Short mmCIF file of N, CA, C and O in Angstrom, two decimals:
data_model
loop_
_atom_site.label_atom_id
_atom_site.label_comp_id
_atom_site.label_asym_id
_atom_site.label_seq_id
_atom_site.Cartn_x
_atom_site.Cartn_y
_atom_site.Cartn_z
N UNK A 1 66.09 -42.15 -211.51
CA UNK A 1 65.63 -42.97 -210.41
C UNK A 1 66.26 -44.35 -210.51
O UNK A 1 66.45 -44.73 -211.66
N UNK A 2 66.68 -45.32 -209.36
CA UNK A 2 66.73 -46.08 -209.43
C UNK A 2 65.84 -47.09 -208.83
O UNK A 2 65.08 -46.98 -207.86
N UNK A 3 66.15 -48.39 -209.86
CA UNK A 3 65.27 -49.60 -209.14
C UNK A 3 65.88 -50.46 -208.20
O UNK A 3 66.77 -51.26 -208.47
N UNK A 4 65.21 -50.21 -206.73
CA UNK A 4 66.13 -51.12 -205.41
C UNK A 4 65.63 -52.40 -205.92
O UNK A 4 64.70 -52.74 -206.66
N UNK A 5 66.85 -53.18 -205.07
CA UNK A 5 66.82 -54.85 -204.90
C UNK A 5 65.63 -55.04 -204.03
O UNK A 5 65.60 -54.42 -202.96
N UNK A 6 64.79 -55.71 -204.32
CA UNK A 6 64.07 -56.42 -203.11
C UNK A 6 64.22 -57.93 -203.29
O UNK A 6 64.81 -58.60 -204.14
N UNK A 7 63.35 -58.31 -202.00
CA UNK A 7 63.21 -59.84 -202.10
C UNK A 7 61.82 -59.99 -201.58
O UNK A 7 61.44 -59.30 -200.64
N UNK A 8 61.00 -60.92 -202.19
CA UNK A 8 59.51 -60.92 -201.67
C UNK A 8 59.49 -62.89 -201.00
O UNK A 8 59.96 -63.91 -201.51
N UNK A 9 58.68 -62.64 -199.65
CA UNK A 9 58.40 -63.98 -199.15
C UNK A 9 56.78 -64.09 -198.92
O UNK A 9 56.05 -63.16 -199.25
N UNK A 10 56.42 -64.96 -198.49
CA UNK A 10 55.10 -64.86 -198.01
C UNK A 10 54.66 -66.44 -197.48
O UNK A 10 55.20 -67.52 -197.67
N UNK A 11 53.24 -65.99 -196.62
CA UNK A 11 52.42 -67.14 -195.98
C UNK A 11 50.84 -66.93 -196.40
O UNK A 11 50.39 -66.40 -197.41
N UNK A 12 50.17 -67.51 -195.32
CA UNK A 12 48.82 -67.81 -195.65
C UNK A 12 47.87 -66.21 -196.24
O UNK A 12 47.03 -65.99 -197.11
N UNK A 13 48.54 -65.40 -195.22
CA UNK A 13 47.51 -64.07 -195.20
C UNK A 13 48.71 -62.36 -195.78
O UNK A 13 48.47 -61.18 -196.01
N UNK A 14 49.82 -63.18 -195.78
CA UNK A 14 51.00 -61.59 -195.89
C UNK A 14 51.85 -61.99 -196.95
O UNK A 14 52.09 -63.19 -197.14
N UNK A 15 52.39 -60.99 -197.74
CA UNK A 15 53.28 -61.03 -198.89
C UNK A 15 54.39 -59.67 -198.19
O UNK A 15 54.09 -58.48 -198.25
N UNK A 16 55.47 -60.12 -197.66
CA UNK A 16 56.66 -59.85 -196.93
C UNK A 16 57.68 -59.34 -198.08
O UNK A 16 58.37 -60.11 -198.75
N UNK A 17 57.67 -57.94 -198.22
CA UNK A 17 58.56 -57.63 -199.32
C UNK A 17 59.70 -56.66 -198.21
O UNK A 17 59.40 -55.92 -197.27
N UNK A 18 60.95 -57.00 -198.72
CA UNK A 18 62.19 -56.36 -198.30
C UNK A 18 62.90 -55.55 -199.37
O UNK A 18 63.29 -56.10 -200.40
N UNK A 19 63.08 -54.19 -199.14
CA UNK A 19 63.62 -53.87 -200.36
C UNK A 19 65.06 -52.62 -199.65
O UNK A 19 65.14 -51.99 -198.60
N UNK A 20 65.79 -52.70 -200.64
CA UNK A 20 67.27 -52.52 -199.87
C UNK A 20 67.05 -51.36 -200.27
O UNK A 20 66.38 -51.10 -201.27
N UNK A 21 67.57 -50.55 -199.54
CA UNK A 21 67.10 -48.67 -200.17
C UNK A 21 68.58 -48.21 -198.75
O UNK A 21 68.41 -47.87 -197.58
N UNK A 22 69.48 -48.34 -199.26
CA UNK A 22 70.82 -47.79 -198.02
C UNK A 22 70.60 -46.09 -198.29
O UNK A 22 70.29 -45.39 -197.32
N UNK A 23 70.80 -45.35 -199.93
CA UNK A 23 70.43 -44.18 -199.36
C UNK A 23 69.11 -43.39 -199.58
O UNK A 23 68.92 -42.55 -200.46
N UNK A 24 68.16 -43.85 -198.53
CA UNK A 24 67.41 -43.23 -198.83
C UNK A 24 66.82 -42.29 -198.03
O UNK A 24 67.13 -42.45 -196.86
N UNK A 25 66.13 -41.42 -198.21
CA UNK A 25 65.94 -40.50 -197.08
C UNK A 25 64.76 -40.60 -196.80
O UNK A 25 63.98 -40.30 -197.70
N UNK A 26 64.28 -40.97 -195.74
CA UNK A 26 62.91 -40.90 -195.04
C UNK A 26 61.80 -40.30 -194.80
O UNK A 26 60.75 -40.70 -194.30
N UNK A 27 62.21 -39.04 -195.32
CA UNK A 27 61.43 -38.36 -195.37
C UNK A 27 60.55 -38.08 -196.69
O UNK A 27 59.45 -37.55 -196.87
N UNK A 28 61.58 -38.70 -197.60
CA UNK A 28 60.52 -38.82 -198.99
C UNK A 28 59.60 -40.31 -199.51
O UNK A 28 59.01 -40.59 -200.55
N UNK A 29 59.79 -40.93 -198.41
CA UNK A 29 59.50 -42.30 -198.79
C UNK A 29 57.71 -42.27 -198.48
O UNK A 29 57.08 -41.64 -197.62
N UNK A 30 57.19 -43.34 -199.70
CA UNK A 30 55.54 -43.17 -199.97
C UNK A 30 55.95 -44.27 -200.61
O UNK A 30 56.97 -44.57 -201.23
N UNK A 31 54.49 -45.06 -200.19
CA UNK A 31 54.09 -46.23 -201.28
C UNK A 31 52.33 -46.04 -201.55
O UNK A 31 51.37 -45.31 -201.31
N UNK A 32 52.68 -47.09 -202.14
CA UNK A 32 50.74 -46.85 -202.53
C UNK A 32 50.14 -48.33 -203.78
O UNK A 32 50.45 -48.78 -204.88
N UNK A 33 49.06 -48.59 -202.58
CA UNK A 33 48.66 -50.07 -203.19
C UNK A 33 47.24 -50.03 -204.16
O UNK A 33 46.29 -49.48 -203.60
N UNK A 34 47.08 -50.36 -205.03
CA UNK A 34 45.42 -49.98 -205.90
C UNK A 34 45.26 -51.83 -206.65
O UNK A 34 45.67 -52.37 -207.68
N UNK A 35 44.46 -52.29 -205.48
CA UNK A 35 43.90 -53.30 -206.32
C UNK A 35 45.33 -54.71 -206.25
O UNK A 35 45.49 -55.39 -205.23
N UNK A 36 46.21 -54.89 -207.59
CA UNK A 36 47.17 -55.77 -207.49
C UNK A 36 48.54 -55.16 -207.64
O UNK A 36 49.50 -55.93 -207.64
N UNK A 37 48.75 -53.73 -207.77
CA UNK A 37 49.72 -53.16 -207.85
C UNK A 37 49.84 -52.23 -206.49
O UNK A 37 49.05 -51.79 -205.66
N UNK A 38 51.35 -52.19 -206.73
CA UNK A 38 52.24 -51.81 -205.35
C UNK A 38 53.18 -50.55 -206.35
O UNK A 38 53.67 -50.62 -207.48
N UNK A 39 53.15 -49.81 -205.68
CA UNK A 39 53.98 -48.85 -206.03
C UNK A 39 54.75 -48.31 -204.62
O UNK A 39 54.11 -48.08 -203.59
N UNK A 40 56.38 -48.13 -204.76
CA UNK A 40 57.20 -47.47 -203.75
C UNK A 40 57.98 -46.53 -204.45
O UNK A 40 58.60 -46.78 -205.49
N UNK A 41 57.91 -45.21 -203.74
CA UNK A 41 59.12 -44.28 -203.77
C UNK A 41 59.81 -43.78 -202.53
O UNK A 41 59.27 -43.80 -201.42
N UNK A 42 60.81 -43.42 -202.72
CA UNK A 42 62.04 -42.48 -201.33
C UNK A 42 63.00 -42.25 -202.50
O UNK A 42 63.49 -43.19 -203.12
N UNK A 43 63.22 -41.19 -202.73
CA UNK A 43 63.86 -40.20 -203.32
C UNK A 43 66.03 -41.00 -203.14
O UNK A 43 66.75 -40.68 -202.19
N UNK A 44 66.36 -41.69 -203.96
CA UNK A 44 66.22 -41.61 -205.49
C UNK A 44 65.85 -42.84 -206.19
O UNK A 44 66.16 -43.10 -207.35
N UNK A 45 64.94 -43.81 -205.18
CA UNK A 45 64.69 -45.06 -205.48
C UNK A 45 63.02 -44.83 -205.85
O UNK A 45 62.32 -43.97 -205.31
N UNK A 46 62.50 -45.94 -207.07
CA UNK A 46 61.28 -46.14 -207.11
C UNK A 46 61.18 -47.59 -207.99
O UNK A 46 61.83 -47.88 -208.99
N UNK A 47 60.08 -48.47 -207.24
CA UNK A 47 59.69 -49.95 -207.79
C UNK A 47 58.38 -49.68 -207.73
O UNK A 47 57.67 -49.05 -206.95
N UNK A 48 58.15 -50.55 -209.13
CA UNK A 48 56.79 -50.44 -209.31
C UNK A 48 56.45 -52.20 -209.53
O UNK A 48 56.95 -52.86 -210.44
N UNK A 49 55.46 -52.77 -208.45
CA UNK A 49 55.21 -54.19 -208.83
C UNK A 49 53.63 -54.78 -209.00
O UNK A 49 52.73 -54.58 -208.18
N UNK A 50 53.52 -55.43 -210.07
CA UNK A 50 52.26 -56.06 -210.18
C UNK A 50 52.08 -57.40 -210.19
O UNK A 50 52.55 -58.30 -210.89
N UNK A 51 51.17 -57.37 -209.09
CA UNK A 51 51.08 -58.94 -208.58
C UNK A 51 49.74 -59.81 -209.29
O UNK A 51 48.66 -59.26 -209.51
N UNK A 52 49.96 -60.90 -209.53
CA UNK A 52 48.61 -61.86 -209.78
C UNK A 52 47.81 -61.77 -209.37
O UNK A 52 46.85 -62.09 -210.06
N UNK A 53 47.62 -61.41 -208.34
CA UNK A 53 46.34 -61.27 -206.92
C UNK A 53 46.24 -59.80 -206.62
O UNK A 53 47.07 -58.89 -206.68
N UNK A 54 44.64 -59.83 -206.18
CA UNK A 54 44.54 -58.57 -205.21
C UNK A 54 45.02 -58.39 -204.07
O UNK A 54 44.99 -59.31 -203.26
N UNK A 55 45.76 -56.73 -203.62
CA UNK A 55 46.23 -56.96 -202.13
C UNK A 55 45.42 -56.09 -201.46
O UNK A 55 44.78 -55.17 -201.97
N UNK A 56 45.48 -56.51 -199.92
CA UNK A 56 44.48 -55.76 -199.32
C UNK A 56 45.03 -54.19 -198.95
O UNK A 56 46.06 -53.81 -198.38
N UNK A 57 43.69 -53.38 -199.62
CA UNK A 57 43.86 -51.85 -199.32
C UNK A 57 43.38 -51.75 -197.61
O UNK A 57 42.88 -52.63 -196.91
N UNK A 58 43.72 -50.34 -197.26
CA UNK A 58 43.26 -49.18 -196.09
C UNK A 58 44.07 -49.06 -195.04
O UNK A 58 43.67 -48.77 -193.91
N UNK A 59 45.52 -49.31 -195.39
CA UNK A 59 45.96 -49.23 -193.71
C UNK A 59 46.19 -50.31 -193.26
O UNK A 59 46.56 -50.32 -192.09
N UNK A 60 46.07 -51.68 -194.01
CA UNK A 60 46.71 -52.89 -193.08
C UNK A 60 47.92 -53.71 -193.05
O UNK A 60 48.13 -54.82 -192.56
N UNK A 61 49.04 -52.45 -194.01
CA UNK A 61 50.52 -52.58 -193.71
C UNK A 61 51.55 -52.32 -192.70
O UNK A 61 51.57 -51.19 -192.21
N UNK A 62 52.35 -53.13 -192.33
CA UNK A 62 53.27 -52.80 -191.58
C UNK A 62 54.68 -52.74 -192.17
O UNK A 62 55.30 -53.49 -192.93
N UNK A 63 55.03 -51.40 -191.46
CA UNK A 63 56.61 -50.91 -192.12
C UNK A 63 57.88 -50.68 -191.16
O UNK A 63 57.95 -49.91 -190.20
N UNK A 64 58.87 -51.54 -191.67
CA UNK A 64 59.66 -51.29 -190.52
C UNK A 64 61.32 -50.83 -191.48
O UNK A 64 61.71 -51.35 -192.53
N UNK A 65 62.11 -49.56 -190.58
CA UNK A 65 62.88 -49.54 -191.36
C UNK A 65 64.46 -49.60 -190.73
O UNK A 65 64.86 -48.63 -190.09
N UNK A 66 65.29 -50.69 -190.91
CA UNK A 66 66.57 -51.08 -190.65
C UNK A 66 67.15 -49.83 -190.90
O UNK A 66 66.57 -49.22 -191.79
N UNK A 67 68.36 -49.08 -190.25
CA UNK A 67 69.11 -47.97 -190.78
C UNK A 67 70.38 -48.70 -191.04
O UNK A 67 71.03 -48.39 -192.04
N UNK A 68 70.79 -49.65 -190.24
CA UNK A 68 72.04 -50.45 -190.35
C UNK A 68 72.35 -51.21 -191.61
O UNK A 68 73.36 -51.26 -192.31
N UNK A 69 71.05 -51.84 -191.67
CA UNK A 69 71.48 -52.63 -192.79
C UNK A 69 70.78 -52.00 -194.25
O UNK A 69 70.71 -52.61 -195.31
N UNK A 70 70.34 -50.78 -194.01
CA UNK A 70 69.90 -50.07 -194.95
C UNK A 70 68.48 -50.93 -195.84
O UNK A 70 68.37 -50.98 -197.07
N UNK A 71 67.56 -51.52 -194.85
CA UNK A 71 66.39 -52.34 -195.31
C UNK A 71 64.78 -51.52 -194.91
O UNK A 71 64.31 -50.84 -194.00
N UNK A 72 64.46 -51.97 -195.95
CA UNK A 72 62.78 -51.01 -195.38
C UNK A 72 61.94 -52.71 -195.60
O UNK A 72 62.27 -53.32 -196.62
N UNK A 73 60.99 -53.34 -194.74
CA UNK A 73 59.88 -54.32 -194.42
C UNK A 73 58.89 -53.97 -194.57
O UNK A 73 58.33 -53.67 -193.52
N UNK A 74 57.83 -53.74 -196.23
CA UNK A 74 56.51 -54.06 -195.89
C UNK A 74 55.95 -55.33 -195.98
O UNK A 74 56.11 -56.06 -196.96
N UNK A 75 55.21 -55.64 -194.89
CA UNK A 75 54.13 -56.33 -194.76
C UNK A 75 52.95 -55.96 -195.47
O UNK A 75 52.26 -55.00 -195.10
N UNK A 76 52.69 -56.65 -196.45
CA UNK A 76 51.41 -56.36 -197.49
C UNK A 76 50.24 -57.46 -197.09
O UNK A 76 50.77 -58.57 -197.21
N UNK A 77 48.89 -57.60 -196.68
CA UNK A 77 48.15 -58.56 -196.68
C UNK A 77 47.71 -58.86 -197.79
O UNK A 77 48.43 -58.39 -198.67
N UNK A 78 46.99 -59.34 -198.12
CA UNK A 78 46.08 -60.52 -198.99
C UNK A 78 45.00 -60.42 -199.18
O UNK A 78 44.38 -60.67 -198.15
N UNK A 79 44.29 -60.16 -200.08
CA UNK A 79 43.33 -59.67 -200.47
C UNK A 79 42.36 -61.28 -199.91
O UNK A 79 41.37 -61.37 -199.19
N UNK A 80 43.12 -62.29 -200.57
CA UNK A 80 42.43 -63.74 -200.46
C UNK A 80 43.14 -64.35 -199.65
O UNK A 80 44.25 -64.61 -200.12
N UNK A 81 42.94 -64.76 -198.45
CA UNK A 81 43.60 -65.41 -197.61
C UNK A 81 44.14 -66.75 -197.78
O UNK A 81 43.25 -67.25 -198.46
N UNK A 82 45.08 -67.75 -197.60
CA UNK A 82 45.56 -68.70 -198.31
C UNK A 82 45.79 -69.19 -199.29
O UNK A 82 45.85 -70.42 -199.35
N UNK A 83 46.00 -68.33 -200.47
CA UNK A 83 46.36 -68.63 -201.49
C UNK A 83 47.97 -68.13 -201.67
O UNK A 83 48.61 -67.08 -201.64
N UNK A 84 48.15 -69.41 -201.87
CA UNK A 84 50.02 -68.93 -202.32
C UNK A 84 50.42 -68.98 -203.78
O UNK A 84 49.99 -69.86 -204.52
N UNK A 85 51.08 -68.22 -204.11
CA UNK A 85 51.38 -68.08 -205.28
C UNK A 85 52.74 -68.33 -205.70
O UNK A 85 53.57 -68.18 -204.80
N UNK A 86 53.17 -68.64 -206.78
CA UNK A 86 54.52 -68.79 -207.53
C UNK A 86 55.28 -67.68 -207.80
O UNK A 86 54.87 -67.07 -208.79
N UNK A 87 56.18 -67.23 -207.30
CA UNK A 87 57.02 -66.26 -207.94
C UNK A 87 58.45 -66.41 -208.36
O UNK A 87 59.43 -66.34 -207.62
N UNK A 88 58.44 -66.63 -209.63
CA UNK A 88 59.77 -67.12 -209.87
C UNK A 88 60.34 -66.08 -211.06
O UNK A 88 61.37 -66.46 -211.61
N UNK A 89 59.84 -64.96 -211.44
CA UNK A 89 60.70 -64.22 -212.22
C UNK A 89 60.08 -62.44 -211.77
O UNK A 89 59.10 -61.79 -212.15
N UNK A 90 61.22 -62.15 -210.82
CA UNK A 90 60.80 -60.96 -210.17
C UNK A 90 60.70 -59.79 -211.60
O UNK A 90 59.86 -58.89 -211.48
N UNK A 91 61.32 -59.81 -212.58
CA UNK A 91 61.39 -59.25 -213.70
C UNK A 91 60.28 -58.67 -214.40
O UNK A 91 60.15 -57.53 -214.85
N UNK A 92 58.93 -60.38 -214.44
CA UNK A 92 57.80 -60.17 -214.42
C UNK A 92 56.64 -58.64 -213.96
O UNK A 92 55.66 -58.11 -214.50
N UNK A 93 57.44 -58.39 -212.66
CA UNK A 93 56.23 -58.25 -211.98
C UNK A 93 56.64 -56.36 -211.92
O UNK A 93 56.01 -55.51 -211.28
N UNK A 94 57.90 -56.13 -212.82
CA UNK A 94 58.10 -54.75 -212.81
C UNK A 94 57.53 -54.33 -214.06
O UNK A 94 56.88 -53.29 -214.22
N UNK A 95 57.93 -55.64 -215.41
CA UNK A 95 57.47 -55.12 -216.49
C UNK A 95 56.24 -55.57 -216.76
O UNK A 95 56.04 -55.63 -217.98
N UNK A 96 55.01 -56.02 -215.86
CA UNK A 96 54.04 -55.81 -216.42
C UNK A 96 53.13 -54.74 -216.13
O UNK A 96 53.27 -53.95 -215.20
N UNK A 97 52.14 -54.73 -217.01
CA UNK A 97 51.21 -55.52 -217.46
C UNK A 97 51.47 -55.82 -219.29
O UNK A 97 50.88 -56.68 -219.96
N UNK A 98 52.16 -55.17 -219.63
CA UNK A 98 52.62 -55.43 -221.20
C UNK A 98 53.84 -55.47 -221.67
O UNK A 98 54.63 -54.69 -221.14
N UNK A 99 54.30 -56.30 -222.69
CA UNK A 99 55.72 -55.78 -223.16
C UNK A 99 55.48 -55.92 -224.36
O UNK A 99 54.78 -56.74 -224.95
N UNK A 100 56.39 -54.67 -224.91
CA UNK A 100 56.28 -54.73 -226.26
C UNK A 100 57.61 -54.72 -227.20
O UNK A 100 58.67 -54.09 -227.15
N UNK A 101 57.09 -55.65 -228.03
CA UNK A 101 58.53 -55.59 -228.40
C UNK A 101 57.95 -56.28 -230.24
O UNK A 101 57.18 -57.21 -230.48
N UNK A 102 58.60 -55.49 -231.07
CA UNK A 102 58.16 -55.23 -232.78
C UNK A 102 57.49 -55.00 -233.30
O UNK A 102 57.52 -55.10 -234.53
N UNK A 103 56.21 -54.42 -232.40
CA UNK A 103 55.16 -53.45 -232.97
C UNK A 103 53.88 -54.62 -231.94
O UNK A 103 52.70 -54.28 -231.91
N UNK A 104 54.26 -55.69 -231.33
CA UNK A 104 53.15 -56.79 -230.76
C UNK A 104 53.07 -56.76 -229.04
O UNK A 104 53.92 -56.69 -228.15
N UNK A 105 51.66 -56.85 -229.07
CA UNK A 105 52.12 -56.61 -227.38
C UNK A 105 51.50 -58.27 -226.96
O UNK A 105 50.56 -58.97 -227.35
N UNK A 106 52.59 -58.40 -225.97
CA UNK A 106 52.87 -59.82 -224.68
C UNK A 106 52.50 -59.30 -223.83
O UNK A 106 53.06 -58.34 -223.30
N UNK A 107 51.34 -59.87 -223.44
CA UNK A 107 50.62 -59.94 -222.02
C UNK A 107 51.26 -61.48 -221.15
O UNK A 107 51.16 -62.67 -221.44
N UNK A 108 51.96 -60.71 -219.93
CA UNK A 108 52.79 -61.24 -218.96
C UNK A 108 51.77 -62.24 -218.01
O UNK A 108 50.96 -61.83 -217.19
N UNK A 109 52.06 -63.69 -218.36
CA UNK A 109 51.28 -65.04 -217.56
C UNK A 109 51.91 -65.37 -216.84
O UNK A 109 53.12 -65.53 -216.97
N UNK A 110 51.23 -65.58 -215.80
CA UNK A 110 51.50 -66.69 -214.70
C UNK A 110 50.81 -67.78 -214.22
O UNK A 110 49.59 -67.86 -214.04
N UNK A 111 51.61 -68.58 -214.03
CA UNK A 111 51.61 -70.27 -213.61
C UNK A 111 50.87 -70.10 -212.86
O UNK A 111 50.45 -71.05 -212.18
#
């Protein structure tokens, strides 16, 4: 599997993630949100991201998918409305909730 490029933006109430998926086929594509994690697959791409915050579950995403420029748009809401957050190391948010590294585990903070 591979891990697509995305880019995440956001405002008061939405966290705007773009993630580049050129071949992917549509028909295998699923995501799925529990709490602060986001999970996406489409066959041969899969990202897995965990956010600081809760996002809002049931249906109140919007998905739109570019064929041209090979882009898929979810719109994720906000569990807490106006709170903005820092995101400055997208790296973070694939490898947490732990890393381990010489037998010690690093629990992944944010600012």
């Amino acid at each position: 599997m591979l891990t697509p490029l995305f880019s995440l933006t956001q405002d008061d109430l939405h966290l705007t993630l773009v993630i580049r998926v050129p071949y992917m086929k549509a028909s295998t594509m699923d995501y799925y949100i529990s709490g602060p994690e986001f999970k996406f697959y489409a066959k041969p791409y899969y990202l897995r991201l965990t956010f600081p915050h809760m996002l809002a579950e049931g249906g109140n995403e919007k998905t739109q998918y570019d064929v041209d420029k090979g882009e898929l748009t979810i719109i994720l809401k906000k569990l807490v409305a106006g709170k903005l957050q820092r995101y400055t190391t997208f790296s973070l948010f694939i490898l947490r909730p732990v890393f381990r590294k010489f037998g010690h585990d690093y629990r992944a903070t944010w600012e």
